[in-house]
Amino acid sequence: MNRGTIRPRLPATSIDPKAAVALTVNGEKVSAEVSVRMLLSDFLRHELGLTGTHVGCEHGVCGACTVMIDGVSARSCLTFAVQASGAEVRTIESVAAEDGGLHPLQEAFRDCHALQCGYCTPGMIMNILSNLESDRPMDLSEEGIRDMLSGNLCRCTGYQNIVAAVRQAADAMAAR
Amino acid sequence: MSTRAFGARVQRNIDPQLLRGEGSFVDDIPLAGALHVAFVRSPFARARINAIDISAAAAHPGVAAVYTCDTIGELDREMPLLIPHPSMKDARTQRPLARGDAYYVGQTVAMVVAVDRYTAEDAAALVDVDYDPLDVEIELEKAILDEAPLVHETHPNNVAAHFVQVSGHPDKAIAGAEHVTRVKVRVDRSTAAPMECRAVAATFDRVTGELTVWDGTQAPISVRGGLASILKLDEDKVRVIAPHVGGGFGQKVLLFYPDELLVPYAAMQLGRPVKYIEDRRENFVGSSQERTQIHTIELYAKKTGEVVALRDSFLHDTGAFIPYGIAIAQVASTSIAGPYRIPNIWVEFTAVYTPTVPITPYRGCGRPQACFAIERAMDQLADELGLDRFEIRRRNLIADAEFPVLRDGLLFADGLAVSLDSGQYGKALEMLAERLDVDNFAAEQEKARREGKHLGLGMAFYVEGTGLGPYEGGHIKIHPITGKVYVNTGLTSQGQGHDTVFAQIVADQLGVKVEDVILVEGDTKAFDWGVATFASRAAVVSGNAIHKSALIVRQKTLTAAANMLEADIGDIELRDGAAWVKGTDRAVPLAAIATATNPLRYAFNEAAKAATQFAPASRHDGPALAEGQHPGLEATDYYSPACATWAYGVHGAILEVDPELCSVKVKRYVCIHDCGNMINPMIVEGQVMGGIAQGIGGAMYERIEFDSDGNLVNANFVDFLVPYATEVPQVEILHLETPSPLNPLGVKGVGEAGCIPVGAVIASGVEDALRPFGAGRFHQVPLTPSMIHAALAAA
């Protein structure tokens, strides 16, 4: 578009019906009017600016969009924002310390070279963290860890180093 | 720095940012008021388009614009043929939006731009396209028959290219051969499936006239060049940034995908930022794929097993278009003799159009297919001559003293000679044999069989031409304020850890910490000389360019420090971010040297005072910068390889096949690997393991399936089986480090290595396990339970 041309008049919003949502995200209360069909992943990423949650398939298979809803790992690409109203949502942005210091699980990922492109990593971390933080006993055998990871696709690492990172993190967290 | 960074298992600089969720992938870049794109895609593999009615879509609330081929101005053209080659006549490439004809299911026909993606998809469904579907032939071997429907009227028998390459004197050698082994093998189509699909965002600043494009591409400089020429903009007004990119594996090296042109165009037309974030289904039906080849290979041997000649003829499926030229088929044909001496080679291919998603390189790029052909043939030759699979290879592997081995007459995909530069092939094979305890395996296998378990040993050798030209550059500057070292190169990362390995190279030369070396790549405003990330070339080509630049900066730093410290240059050492007079505590920090070598007028900080015009250190006769002298500590240099450097390795596995379930379990997987000097073994192993995981996918799970009408029926992660942690085995990696004699760092590439031999390993192992059943040979991957079932049923 040249400088002299008059800007075209473009629409600003859709005509989607809206609904009010109020939820807690990473300990902070948020409320908004959102399209009733807006996915939780889009809400987190584009309404709240928490772009650490990634979207890999939008059909609930790859696990990149995993967040915690009321302490349980969940696919934010298969959840509508309105469904999360009233819930407590945790995303990857809540995992490191305020000063940026890495959580033992994040440290373990770095130590073990358990990430390459880093796109699946936030979903992996949230899934693993929900297991590490749960009261249920964890099976930390090779097979048990791989089973825990079997809802998250990674295309870069071949998983071996992620398995090692889970083991290291579990040890570190048990020692605390 | 007392320890050398090169060769150390250094943690990655980029990790904390990615781990905290602070990455900057294309869809993370905040663009106020951005509009979103959805495409209308052809539902037919081949069709005439009679009319496109956009009226309902354009009137849909929230829609900003709907584009068809009639409303995209200069973009309505066939997109560039990236790598021209004389073997192709009238090579066909795609238009951004279909005009008149559609050539595959998923081809872009119209583009809707709306306030959000939801609305854009609604409106896309309202675009009414009147198609007349045409007959199609999807199967590669039938597509070349006379009666097959044509993808392009211009190309009889759907032949896109035909090419023959010859090395040595195959006819003469064949006449003297005592045995011939003939094998027909097939590798099926797969896809890169990066976790981040492709993405493009653009904004046009009409005040400055600058177009900024964020593109998850492996080739931002070329994208900029194409955009500037097609949109008729000054190059300097177009900035292309490949920010963090969530995996590429070759799929993102193709340019242009339709969206890469259309999104910037729409941003310019509409005066608002525009985004296209590809979804997973679109990645399946709209972004390039690779692999389908059918090879008929013949090995001509002496009774001793020594192969004297090789003939290979193969079909290569190129999909509906051939924008990347014959690169994949050319890599396959020049890699066909693998690690073997075989002095006489005749190799021919026919690239065939099929009305399917276009084919461009996916990690491996023809190498897995060539490896599958030669390795399956070698196994069969061994059987036919009554030799062990290791022994047939021992008798044919190139010996250490024979390097370099020029395959005269073959030209690699960069147009340069195929010359295997160095290696210890024999040693690698023995390491594998020892690690797998091959001598005792037959007894173990026999024992297991008595217990009703069917173990098999699979193995395959591979070579990988890496570090292709033409060139890359490296720019290094020591920042005068912080003393940190800034490094730029023209290619870009999709997770390989460039920021760390390049930092390791620089850290050693300049005596700084790895984390104090800051790499900025993939941004045409930072550095715009270079090519792209492909063919396992970044460490070799950019790595050596950066190394050469670092040597220049090192020399400048030593010279300046010697002056400042009034010492002999030979007595200066660089360590801990400073220049020291050896054996003393006299030192000057790099920041101070960088400042002092930059004559200043203004004392903007304490260090700067020393460089201002009346400071004692600045007092000299003549101009502040002598003729030919440059300010600061900075250099740019380039590396251009004379030919590719050849990495290699050998993989072996112990498998268990369950003849009831027809399932395959990988019990052990061993990789012996040599990519020359390793800059960071941790990262090398990560590349190898990731490659093997993709190889496991290609060997057993991942197959793009078209029905006979050309619909891609498994275009999702439920039906297209990317392996999870539960499918990928633990891998044991052993390294060899045979330096490449071709470049100063002695490095070879590693990106694609892991995936190359896995299909051949699995097929070899399954065949071995099922030998007692008389199940025959396995010559196709992915090797599925259905194939095992069919083989057992036929036995």
mmCIF file of C-alpha atoms in Angstrom, chain B residues 136-138 706-711:
data_model
loop_
_atom_site.group_PDB
_atom_site.id
_atom_site.type_symbol
_atom_site.label_atom_id
_atom_site.label_comp_id
_atom_site.label_asym_id
_atom_site.label_seq_id
_atom_site.Cartn_x
_atom_site.Cartn_y
_atom_site.Cartn_z
ATOM 1 C CA VAL B 136 -5.715 -39.830 -11.640
ATOM 2 C CA GLU B 137 -3.058 -42.477 -11.137
ATOM 3 C CA ILE B 138 -1.391 -42.314 -7.741
ATOM 4 C CA PHE B 706 -3.277 -41.966 -0.442
ATOM 5 C CA ASP B 707 -6.436 -43.665 -1.598
ATOM 6 C CA SER B 708 -6.828 -44.338 -5.313
ATOM 7 C CA ASP B 709 -8.487 -40.936 -5.776
ATOM 8 C CA GLY B 710 -5.485 -39.200 -4.235
ATOM 9 C CA ASN B 711 -6.984 -38.339 -0.851
#
